[in-house]
Each structure stands twice: as structure tokens, then as C-alpha cells.
Amino acid sequence: MNKIIDLIDEEQRYQNNTIRLIPSENFISEAVKQALSSDLSNKYAEGYPGKRYYQGNKFIDEIENLAIERGKRLFKVEHMNVQPYSGSPANAAILMALLEPGDKICGMKLSAGGHLTHGHPRITFSGKFFESVQYDVDSEGKIDYEALEEMVEREKPKLIFCGGTAYPWKIDWQIFSKIASKVNAYLIADIAHIAGLIVGGVHESPVDFVDVISSTTHKTLRGPRGAFIGVTKKGLERDSELAKKIDRAVFPGLQGGPHMNTIAAMAVAFEEASRPEFKEYANQIIKNAQALKRGLEMVGSGRDRSVPLKIFGTENHLLVIDCGFEKGKEVAVKLEEMGIIVNANTIPHDQAGPFKPSGIRVGTPAMTTKGWKEKEFEEVGERIGRMIINM
Ligand code: DSN
């Protein structure tokens, strides 16, 4: 026990004494932490509020209902399920709810910034149990909407994912909606990375254009490690059973007892994200990402070398930087030695594989929570850029 407590303390100090630039990470509030470490983790509550398979859930029901109500209000959806353990189970539940095994799905390639659960071939459940077609990005790393449209018309997938994990540009939900409607495909927005930007008003919301949204709650949204699925008005107009299908797929389809401490922490985070100061936070995330890019560009501008750094982005909270063929991991390790924590990442059209990719991914949500402004991000951008060109 003491050993674990000591290690937790060390990890906490490490997190606070280093520069955290992994775009999917953040620092939660004390209130979220309190809910997470509460006695709610003692309780089993299989089922949904009012329909549990275990007794003793009167307070648990209230907590889950509150999380649902707050989540629906925040994201402006008609129905919300807050039980998915994380983003991958949430996307698995959506596929299970809406499709039969072997049906065709469509998502963005992993190397282009997509996610494993969006149909990455062979090794994932989404690529193994479903037939998958994948769309790519252009040389700037932007979705090639024309090629996507052609592919969708040709392949006629039953479901299309939009959204990603290393996509540094805004997503045009309207174009996706137009393309999906041509083949009557379900359209799912995976907003895990940008949920906080959407509720903070700095990225357009997909809810008027898609049938379902899915998201984790711990990235820009700054909540616990959990996830939710939202069903939109458009989704319910298309299929009045959609909400029921999603709920049945989450439980009993895929999961057992919900993690009530996480759901309570989610309710706390939803309330925090509805405050005016969260809008300022989201705004600052964007300004900081642009400052980070400026810092990186100072190095690549020709003062230090003739060929500028190739940077993908940014219109959101993250950037992908080309470090040279298979150099991403090496750069990430060197940066860790300097106290700067990033992750190696594939770049668009990477000739290297995901185990030895050519880039790194950096983002601003966590250090913005710590109070960093443009000046700090410009400086760290310049340090990172300098390190890359000296490799
Ligand atoms: N692993 C998450 C991220 O870092 O973006 C996505 O699942």
C-alpha cells in the first residue's frame, strides 16, 4: 500500500514538474477527483435508472439521471447514455446497435489522424467484424472531401465515422452530412478530442448534422476517463428506436455494471464545462495552439535551416510535426529527457509504420489548464523545433 501511495505521489510530482503536451491529456479539478475516488465505486448498478438488477440504488439513480440531464443540456442532444467505460467501448456499442456483423463501415485512416475503432483493418474489432473502407487526407493533412464522396458513392457504407485523434483541422459536418445522405448511411461524429472545444464555442457542433455523437470525457472536456453516446434529433427522426438500440447495446450488449464514480465525476465535469470560464479556457486552448505553431515556425523559418519544419495544422488544439522518416519516437524520447511529454505519431501518408512513425503530436489543453498563455507556448514550440532540427 505504502509503495503504491509513494508511486502515486511521485507520479503527481512528475506530472506537475514537466510540460505536458499530449493533446488527449488534461488535468482534472479537485471536484472531479473527489467524485472519482468516492464510495460510489463500491456499488453495483447494472441496468438504467429505475430499472436496475441490484437493490440499493436510490442515490445512484439520481446521480446517473443528473449526469444524463447535464450532458444532454451541454451537448444539445435528445438522448444520452453515460455508461460506456471509455471511447472504444462507446464506438463498439454504436456499431453493435446499428449494424450487423459484416456490414460496411467507413472512417478516416489511422495514419491520417483517424481512430482504431473507426474501421482500422484486420487488428481491431471494427476492422475485423465489419467490412471497412477508409478515407485519407491531402498533402496538408486535410480531409479530401471529393475523394470521400466518390468513395462513399461507390462503396455505399452503412455507417460513416467523422472525427479523429490526430486531426488538426476543423471538421465540416455539413459536407459529411451531405455525403452520408447520398447513400443513407448513419453518420456518427466521434468528438472525443474536440468535445471541450465544441461546448466552449470554438468548434462548430455536429448535432444538427449527424445521427449520433460519441465522446470520451477526459480530453479537452477535462472530466474523468469515461465516455458517452448522444442521440440527436436528426437521429431520432431517422429511427425512433435509435436511443433504445444504443442503450441495449451498451447494457446488456457489451458491458456489465456501470462505473458510478466515473458517472458522478462526469456530471461534475459537465457542470464545470457549462460555466462561462470554460469558454475562456477553450478560447485560450486555440490561441495557445497557434502560439505553439508560431514558436515551431521560428525555427523552421530559415534562420536555422533552409527547409522549414513540416507542420500539420492547426485550427484546433493540436499539431502534428514531421520529424523525418521513422524519427518520431526518437524525438519523443529526447523531449521526455528534456521534461517535455509528447507522443510519437504517424504523419499523413507516413511511409513508416505506427511503431516507428515519422512524427510527433503536440497539443495545448493540459498546459492551458495549468495557466499557460501564448508566451510560454511560443517558447516551448521554439525549443521543440530546435531539438528536432538538431537531431
Ligand atoms: N489514445 C487516444 C488519443 O491519445 O488520442 C485516442 O484513443
Short mmCIF file of N, CA and C in Angstrom, two decimals, residues 6-147:
data_model
loop_
_atom_site.label_atom_id
_atom_site.label_comp_id
_atom_site.label_asym_id
_atom_site.label_seq_id
_atom_site.Cartn_x
_atom_site.Cartn_y
_atom_site.Cartn_z
N ASP A 6 3.35 6.00 -2.45
CA ASP A 6 4.59 6.71 -2.79
C ASP A 6 4.70 6.93 -4.31
N LEU A 7 4.34 5.86 -5.05
CA LEU A 7 4.43 5.98 -6.52
C LEU A 7 3.41 6.98 -7.06
N ILE A 8 2.21 6.98 -6.45
CA ILE A 8 1.20 7.95 -6.89
C ILE A 8 1.71 9.37 -6.62
N ASP A 9 2.31 9.56 -5.45
CA ASP A 9 2.86 10.89 -5.12
C ASP A 9 3.94 11.30 -6.11
N GLU A 10 4.77 10.31 -6.44
CA GLU A 10 5.86 10.61 -7.39
C GLU A 10 5.30 10.97 -8.76
N GLU A 11 4.27 10.21 -9.18
CA GLU A 11 3.65 10.49 -10.48
C GLU A 11 3.03 11.89 -10.48
N GLN A 12 2.39 12.24 -9.35
CA GLN A 12 1.76 13.56 -9.26
C GLN A 12 2.81 14.67 -9.40
N ARG A 13 3.94 14.48 -8.70
CA ARG A 13 5.03 15.48 -8.78
C ARG A 13 5.57 15.56 -10.21
N TYR A 14 5.73 14.36 -10.81
CA TYR A 14 6.25 14.28 -12.18
C TYR A 14 5.33 15.04 -13.14
N GLN A 15 4.01 14.78 -13.00
CA GLN A 15 3.06 15.47 -13.88
C GLN A 15 3.15 16.98 -13.70
N ASN A 16 3.32 17.41 -12.47
CA ASN A 16 3.32 18.85 -12.20
C ASN A 16 4.64 19.53 -12.52
N ASN A 17 5.71 18.74 -12.62
CA ASN A 17 7.03 19.34 -12.86
C ASN A 17 7.51 19.19 -14.30
N THR A 18 6.65 18.69 -15.16
CA THR A 18 7.03 18.53 -16.57
C THR A 18 6.01 19.26 -17.44
N ILE A 19 6.36 19.39 -18.70
CA ILE A 19 5.49 20.12 -19.64
C ILE A 19 4.67 19.09 -20.41
N ARG A 20 3.39 19.11 -20.18
CA ARG A 20 2.51 18.05 -20.70
C ARG A 20 1.83 18.50 -21.99
N LEU A 21 2.24 17.91 -23.11
CA LEU A 21 1.72 18.37 -24.40
C LEU A 21 0.99 17.27 -25.18
N ILE A 22 0.67 16.15 -24.52
CA ILE A 22 -0.12 15.12 -25.23
C ILE A 22 -1.55 15.66 -25.35
N PRO A 23 -2.04 15.82 -26.59
CA PRO A 23 -3.30 16.56 -26.79
C PRO A 23 -4.53 15.89 -26.21
N SER A 24 -4.43 14.59 -25.88
CA SER A 24 -5.60 13.90 -25.33
C SER A 24 -5.57 13.86 -23.80
N GLU A 25 -4.58 14.50 -23.21
CA GLU A 25 -4.49 14.50 -21.74
C GLU A 25 -4.89 15.87 -21.18
N ASN A 26 -5.24 15.84 -19.88
CA ASN A 26 -5.61 17.09 -19.22
C ASN A 26 -5.44 16.93 -17.71
N PHE A 27 -5.70 17.97 -16.97
CA PHE A 27 -5.66 17.92 -15.50
C PHE A 27 -7.08 18.15 -14.98
N ILE A 28 -7.60 17.17 -14.22
CA ILE A 28 -8.97 17.31 -13.71
C ILE A 28 -9.01 18.19 -12.46
N SER A 29 -10.20 18.72 -12.17
CA SER A 29 -10.39 19.58 -10.99
C SER A 29 -10.43 18.71 -9.73
N GLU A 30 -10.30 19.35 -8.59
CA GLU A 30 -10.40 18.64 -7.31
C GLU A 30 -11.79 18.02 -7.15
N ALA A 31 -12.83 18.73 -7.64
CA ALA A 31 -14.20 18.21 -7.51
C ALA A 31 -14.39 16.92 -8.31
N VAL A 32 -13.82 16.90 -9.52
CA VAL A 32 -13.90 15.68 -10.34
C VAL A 32 -13.15 14.55 -9.64
N LYS A 33 -11.98 14.89 -9.09
CA LYS A 33 -11.16 13.89 -8.39
C LYS A 33 -11.92 13.32 -7.19
N GLN A 34 -12.61 14.20 -6.48
CA GLN A 34 -13.37 13.77 -5.29
C GLN A 34 -14.47 12.77 -5.67
N ALA A 35 -15.18 13.07 -6.75
CA ALA A 35 -16.23 12.14 -7.20
C ALA A 35 -15.63 10.80 -7.63
N LEU A 36 -14.50 10.87 -8.31
CA LEU A 36 -13.86 9.65 -8.80
C LEU A 36 -13.41 8.72 -7.69
N SER A 37 -12.91 9.31 -6.61
CA SER A 37 -12.37 8.47 -5.54
C SER A 37 -13.39 8.24 -4.43
N SER A 38 -14.68 8.46 -4.74
CA SER A 38 -15.73 8.34 -3.71
C SER A 38 -16.18 6.89 -3.51
N ASP A 39 -17.06 6.70 -2.52
CA ASP A 39 -17.61 5.37 -2.22
C ASP A 39 -18.53 4.84 -3.32
N LEU A 40 -18.79 5.66 -4.32
CA LEU A 40 -19.64 5.18 -5.42
C LEU A 40 -19.01 3.99 -6.13
N SER A 41 -17.70 3.86 -6.02
CA SER A 41 -17.07 2.71 -6.68
C SER A 41 -17.39 1.41 -5.94
N ASN A 42 -18.02 1.48 -4.78
CA ASN A 42 -18.42 0.27 -4.05
C ASN A 42 -19.69 -0.37 -4.63
N LYS A 43 -20.41 0.37 -5.45
CA LYS A 43 -21.80 -0.03 -5.77
C LYS A 43 -21.96 -0.65 -7.15
N TYR A 44 -22.77 -1.73 -7.19
CA TYR A 44 -23.18 -2.33 -8.46
C TYR A 44 -24.53 -1.77 -8.88
N ALA A 45 -24.68 -1.42 -10.14
CA ALA A 45 -25.94 -0.83 -10.59
C ALA A 45 -26.27 -1.23 -12.02
N GLU A 46 -26.11 -2.53 -12.33
CA GLU A 46 -26.42 -2.96 -13.70
C GLU A 46 -27.84 -2.55 -14.07
N GLY A 47 -28.01 -2.06 -15.29
CA GLY A 47 -29.31 -1.57 -15.73
C GLY A 47 -29.24 -0.06 -15.90
N TYR A 48 -30.43 0.56 -15.87
CA TYR A 48 -30.52 2.02 -16.02
C TYR A 48 -31.38 2.58 -14.90
N PRO A 49 -31.34 3.90 -14.67
CA PRO A 49 -32.14 4.47 -13.57
C PRO A 49 -33.59 3.97 -13.59
N GLY A 50 -34.07 3.47 -12.44
CA GLY A 50 -35.44 2.96 -12.35
C GLY A 50 -35.58 1.52 -12.79
N LYS A 51 -34.56 0.96 -13.43
CA LYS A 51 -34.63 -0.43 -13.93
C LYS A 51 -33.30 -1.13 -13.65
N ARG A 52 -33.00 -1.29 -12.37
CA ARG A 52 -31.72 -1.90 -12.00
C ARG A 52 -31.89 -3.37 -11.66
N TYR A 53 -30.81 -4.11 -11.83
CA TYR A 53 -30.83 -5.53 -11.45
C TYR A 53 -30.35 -5.74 -10.02
N TYR A 54 -29.97 -4.68 -9.35
CA TYR A 54 -29.49 -4.74 -7.96
C TYR A 54 -30.29 -3.74 -7.14
N GLN A 55 -30.44 -4.05 -5.85
CA GLN A 55 -31.14 -3.13 -4.95
C GLN A 55 -30.17 -2.09 -4.40
N GLY A 56 -30.78 -1.07 -3.78
CA GLY A 56 -29.97 -0.07 -3.07
C GLY A 56 -29.45 1.04 -3.95
N ASN A 57 -30.23 1.36 -5.01
CA ASN A 57 -29.72 2.33 -5.98
C ASN A 57 -30.44 3.67 -5.98
N LYS A 58 -31.08 4.04 -4.83
CA LYS A 58 -31.88 5.28 -4.90
C LYS A 58 -31.02 6.52 -5.16
N PHE A 59 -29.85 6.59 -4.55
CA PHE A 59 -28.99 7.76 -4.80
C PHE A 59 -28.25 7.61 -6.13
N ILE A 60 -27.91 6.37 -6.43
CA ILE A 60 -27.21 6.09 -7.69
C ILE A 60 -28.07 6.54 -8.89
N ASP A 61 -29.39 6.23 -8.82
CA ASP A 61 -30.28 6.63 -9.90
C ASP A 61 -30.28 8.15 -10.07
N GLU A 62 -30.32 8.84 -8.94
CA GLU A 62 -30.33 10.32 -9.02
C GLU A 62 -29.06 10.84 -9.66
N ILE A 63 -27.94 10.21 -9.28
CA ILE A 63 -26.65 10.65 -9.83
C ILE A 63 -26.61 10.43 -11.34
N GLU A 64 -27.04 9.24 -11.77
CA GLU A 64 -26.98 8.96 -13.22
C GLU A 64 -27.94 9.87 -13.99
N ASN A 65 -29.14 10.09 -13.42
CA ASN A 65 -30.09 10.99 -14.09
C ASN A 65 -29.53 12.40 -14.22
N LEU A 66 -28.84 12.84 -13.17
CA LEU A 66 -28.27 14.18 -13.20
C LEU A 66 -27.18 14.28 -14.28
N ALA A 67 -26.34 13.24 -14.35
CA ALA A 67 -25.28 13.24 -15.39
C ALA A 67 -25.93 13.30 -16.78
N ILE A 68 -27.00 12.50 -16.96
CA ILE A 68 -27.67 12.47 -18.27
C ILE A 68 -28.27 13.85 -18.61
N GLU A 69 -28.97 14.43 -17.63
CA GLU A 69 -29.62 15.73 -17.88
C GLU A 69 -28.59 16.80 -18.21
N ARG A 70 -27.51 16.84 -17.40
CA ARG A 70 -26.47 17.85 -17.65
C ARG A 70 -25.81 17.64 -19.01
N GLY A 71 -25.55 16.38 -19.34
CA GLY A 71 -24.89 16.06 -20.61
C GLY A 71 -25.78 16.43 -21.79
N LYS A 72 -27.08 16.13 -21.69
CA LYS A 72 -28.00 16.45 -22.78
C LYS A 72 -28.07 17.96 -23.01
N ARG A 73 -28.10 18.69 -21.89
CA ARG A 73 -28.18 20.16 -21.99
C ARG A 73 -26.90 20.73 -22.60
N LEU A 74 -25.77 20.21 -22.15
CA LEU A 74 -24.48 20.74 -22.60
C LEU A 74 -24.26 20.50 -24.10
N PHE A 75 -24.61 19.29 -24.55
CA PHE A 75 -24.32 18.94 -25.95
C PHE A 75 -25.54 19.08 -26.85
N LYS A 76 -26.69 19.46 -26.26
CA LYS A 76 -27.92 19.69 -27.02
C LYS A 76 -28.35 18.44 -27.82
N VAL A 77 -28.37 17.31 -27.13
CA VAL A 77 -28.85 16.08 -27.76
C VAL A 77 -30.14 15.63 -27.07
N GLU A 78 -30.89 14.76 -27.75
CA GLU A 78 -32.19 14.31 -27.24
C GLU A 78 -32.06 13.19 -26.22
N HIS A 79 -31.00 12.40 -26.38
CA HIS A 79 -30.83 11.23 -25.51
C HIS A 79 -29.33 11.06 -25.24
N MET A 80 -29.01 10.64 -24.00
CA MET A 80 -27.59 10.39 -23.72
C MET A 80 -27.44 9.14 -22.87
N ASN A 81 -26.40 8.36 -23.23
CA ASN A 81 -26.02 7.20 -22.42
C ASN A 81 -24.64 7.51 -21.85
N VAL A 82 -24.52 7.51 -20.51
CA VAL A 82 -23.26 7.91 -19.88
C VAL A 82 -22.48 6.71 -19.34
N GLN A 83 -22.90 5.50 -19.73
CA GLN A 83 -22.28 4.30 -19.14
C GLN A 83 -21.04 3.74 -19.86
N PRO A 84 -20.78 4.09 -21.13
CA PRO A 84 -19.60 3.47 -21.76
C PRO A 84 -18.33 3.69 -20.93
N TYR A 85 -17.55 2.63 -20.78
CA TYR A 85 -16.36 2.72 -19.93
C TYR A 85 -15.32 3.67 -20.52
N SER A 86 -15.27 3.72 -21.84
CA SER A 86 -14.37 4.68 -22.49
C SER A 86 -14.75 4.81 -23.96
N GLY A 87 -13.92 5.50 -24.72
CA GLY A 87 -14.28 5.81 -26.11
C GLY A 87 -14.42 4.58 -27.00
N SER A 88 -13.51 3.62 -26.84
CA SER A 88 -13.59 2.44 -27.71
C SER A 88 -14.86 1.63 -27.45
N PRO A 89 -15.19 1.33 -26.17
CA PRO A 89 -16.47 0.66 -25.93
C PRO A 89 -17.68 1.48 -26.42
N ALA A 90 -17.60 2.79 -26.35
CA ALA A 90 -18.72 3.61 -26.85
C ALA A 90 -18.89 3.38 -28.35
N ASN A 91 -17.79 3.40 -29.09
CA ASN A 91 -17.89 3.20 -30.54
C ASN A 91 -18.30 1.76 -30.87
N ALA A 92 -17.83 0.81 -30.07
CA ALA A 92 -18.24 -0.58 -30.28
C ALA A 92 -19.75 -0.71 -30.08
N ALA A 93 -20.28 -0.04 -29.07
CA ALA A 93 -21.72 -0.11 -28.80
C ALA A 93 -22.53 0.48 -29.95
N ILE A 94 -22.02 1.55 -30.53
CA ILE A 94 -22.72 2.17 -31.67
C ILE A 94 -22.78 1.19 -32.85
N LEU A 95 -21.64 0.56 -33.13
CA LEU A 95 -21.61 -0.40 -34.24
C LEU A 95 -22.55 -1.56 -33.96
N MET A 96 -22.54 -2.02 -32.72
CA MET A 96 -23.39 -3.15 -32.35
C MET A 96 -24.87 -2.76 -32.45
N ALA A 97 -25.18 -1.53 -32.07
CA ALA A 97 -26.58 -1.08 -32.06
C ALA A 97 -27.14 -0.93 -33.47
N LEU A 98 -26.31 -0.46 -34.40
CA LEU A 98 -26.85 -0.03 -35.69
C LEU A 98 -26.61 -0.99 -36.85
N LEU A 99 -25.67 -1.92 -36.67
CA LEU A 99 -25.27 -2.76 -37.81
C LEU A 99 -25.32 -4.25 -37.49
N GLU A 100 -25.18 -5.04 -38.52
CA GLU A 100 -24.98 -6.48 -38.38
C GLU A 100 -23.52 -6.77 -38.71
N PRO A 101 -22.95 -7.85 -38.12
CA PRO A 101 -21.56 -8.18 -38.46
C PRO A 101 -21.42 -8.33 -39.99
N GLY A 102 -20.31 -7.81 -40.51
CA GLY A 102 -20.08 -7.91 -41.95
C GLY A 102 -20.56 -6.69 -42.73
N ASP A 103 -21.39 -5.84 -42.10
CA ASP A 103 -21.83 -4.62 -42.79
C ASP A 103 -20.63 -3.72 -43.06
N LYS A 104 -20.81 -2.81 -44.01
CA LYS A 104 -19.69 -1.95 -44.41
C LYS A 104 -19.69 -0.63 -43.64
N ILE A 105 -18.51 -0.29 -43.10
CA ILE A 105 -18.38 0.99 -42.41
C ILE A 105 -17.26 1.80 -43.07
N CYS A 106 -17.25 3.10 -42.75
CA CYS A 106 -16.28 3.99 -43.37
C CYS A 106 -15.73 4.95 -42.31
N GLY A 107 -14.40 5.09 -42.27
CA GLY A 107 -13.79 6.00 -41.30
C GLY A 107 -12.47 6.53 -41.83
N MET A 108 -11.92 7.49 -41.13
CA MET A 108 -10.64 8.07 -41.57
C MET A 108 -9.49 7.14 -41.21
N LYS A 109 -8.52 7.02 -42.12
CA LYS A 109 -7.34 6.18 -41.88
C LYS A 109 -6.62 6.59 -40.61
N LEU A 110 -6.05 5.64 -39.92
CA LEU A 110 -5.29 5.92 -38.71
C LEU A 110 -4.13 6.87 -39.01
N SER A 111 -3.42 6.63 -40.10
CA SER A 111 -2.26 7.47 -40.43
C SER A 111 -2.68 8.90 -40.78
N ALA A 112 -3.96 9.06 -41.15
CA ALA A 112 -4.45 10.39 -41.49
C ALA A 112 -4.95 11.13 -40.26
N GLY A 113 -5.00 10.42 -39.13
CA GLY A 113 -5.49 11.06 -37.90
C GLY A 113 -6.77 10.43 -37.37
N GLY A 114 -7.20 9.31 -37.99
CA GLY A 114 -8.41 8.63 -37.53
C GLY A 114 -8.17 7.81 -36.27
N HIS A 115 -9.17 6.98 -35.91
CA HIS A 115 -9.05 6.19 -34.69
C HIS A 115 -9.19 4.71 -35.00
N LEU A 116 -8.56 3.88 -34.18
CA LEU A 116 -8.62 2.43 -34.36
C LEU A 116 -10.05 1.90 -34.50
N THR A 117 -10.96 2.49 -33.73
CA THR A 117 -12.34 1.98 -33.71
C THR A 117 -13.16 2.41 -34.94
N HIS A 118 -12.56 3.20 -35.83
CA HIS A 118 -13.30 3.67 -37.00
C HIS A 118 -13.07 2.78 -38.22
N GLY A 119 -12.73 1.51 -37.95
CA GLY A 119 -12.59 0.56 -39.06
C GLY A 119 -11.17 0.25 -39.44
N HIS A 120 -10.22 0.50 -38.54
CA HIS A 120 -8.83 0.16 -38.86
C HIS A 120 -8.76 -1.34 -39.18
N PRO A 121 -8.24 -1.68 -40.38
CA PRO A 121 -8.37 -3.06 -40.84
C PRO A 121 -7.66 -4.13 -40.00
N ARG A 122 -8.20 -5.30 -40.07
CA ARG A 122 -7.64 -6.56 -39.54
C ARG A 122 -7.52 -6.65 -38.02
N ILE A 123 -6.73 -5.76 -37.40
CA ILE A 123 -6.38 -6.00 -35.99
C ILE A 123 -7.40 -5.45 -34.99
N THR A 124 -8.39 -4.70 -35.43
CA THR A 124 -9.35 -4.15 -34.47
C THR A 124 -10.72 -4.80 -34.66
N PHE A 125 -11.57 -4.72 -33.63
CA PHE A 125 -12.92 -5.29 -33.76
C PHE A 125 -13.66 -4.62 -34.90
N SER A 126 -13.41 -3.30 -35.08
CA SER A 126 -14.17 -2.56 -36.11
C SER A 126 -13.73 -2.94 -37.52
N GLY A 127 -12.47 -3.40 -37.64
CA GLY A 127 -11.99 -3.79 -38.95
C GLY A 127 -12.09 -5.28 -39.18
N LYS A 128 -12.34 -6.03 -38.11
CA LYS A 128 -12.38 -7.49 -38.21
C LYS A 128 -13.82 -7.99 -38.39
N PHE A 129 -14.74 -7.38 -37.65
CA PHE A 129 -16.13 -7.85 -37.70
C PHE A 129 -16.99 -7.06 -38.68
N PHE A 130 -16.40 -6.01 -39.25
CA PHE A 130 -17.13 -5.23 -40.25
C PHE A 130 -16.23 -5.07 -41.46
N GLU A 131 -16.86 -4.92 -42.63
CA GLU A 131 -16.05 -4.61 -43.80
C GLU A 131 -15.76 -3.11 -43.71
N SER A 132 -14.51 -2.75 -43.98
CA SER A 132 -14.18 -1.35 -43.74
C SER A 132 -13.55 -0.69 -44.95
N VAL A 133 -14.01 0.53 -45.25
CA VAL A 133 -13.34 1.34 -46.28
C VAL A 133 -12.91 2.63 -45.59
N GLN A 134 -11.73 3.14 -45.97
CA GLN A 134 -11.17 4.25 -45.21
C GLN A 134 -10.83 5.43 -46.12
N TYR A 135 -11.07 6.63 -45.62
CA TYR A 135 -10.72 7.83 -46.40
C TYR A 135 -9.43 8.44 -45.88
N ASP A 136 -8.84 9.26 -46.76
CA ASP A 136 -7.49 9.79 -46.47
C ASP A 136 -7.54 11.32 -46.45
N VAL A 137 -6.36 11.90 -46.23
CA VAL A 137 -6.23 13.36 -46.22
C VAL A 137 -5.31 13.77 -47.37
N ASP A 138 -5.29 15.09 -47.66
CA ASP A 138 -4.40 15.59 -48.72
C ASP A 138 -3.02 15.90 -48.15
N SER A 139 -2.18 16.57 -48.94
CA SER A 139 -0.79 16.77 -48.51
C SER A 139 -0.69 17.71 -47.31
N GLU A 140 -1.71 18.52 -47.07
CA GLU A 140 -1.71 19.39 -45.88
C GLU A 140 -2.29 18.68 -44.66
N GLY A 141 -2.79 17.46 -44.89
CA GLY A 141 -3.41 16.72 -43.79
C GLY A 141 -4.90 17.01 -43.65
N LYS A 142 -5.50 17.63 -44.68
CA LYS A 142 -6.95 17.93 -44.63
C LYS A 142 -7.75 16.86 -45.34
N ILE A 143 -8.93 16.56 -44.81
CA ILE A 143 -9.77 15.53 -45.44
C ILE A 143 -10.04 15.90 -46.90
N ASP A 144 -9.85 14.93 -47.78
CA ASP A 144 -10.14 15.14 -49.19
C ASP A 144 -11.62 14.79 -49.38
N TYR A 145 -12.48 15.82 -49.24
CA TYR A 145 -13.93 15.57 -49.26
C TYR A 145 -14.41 15.04 -50.62
N GLU A 146 -13.75 15.48 -51.69
CA GLU A 146 -14.17 15.00 -53.02
C GLU A 146 -13.92 13.50 -53.15
N ALA A 147 -12.71 13.10 -52.74
CA ALA A 147 -12.37 11.66 -52.81
C ALA A 147 -13.29 10.87 -51.88
#
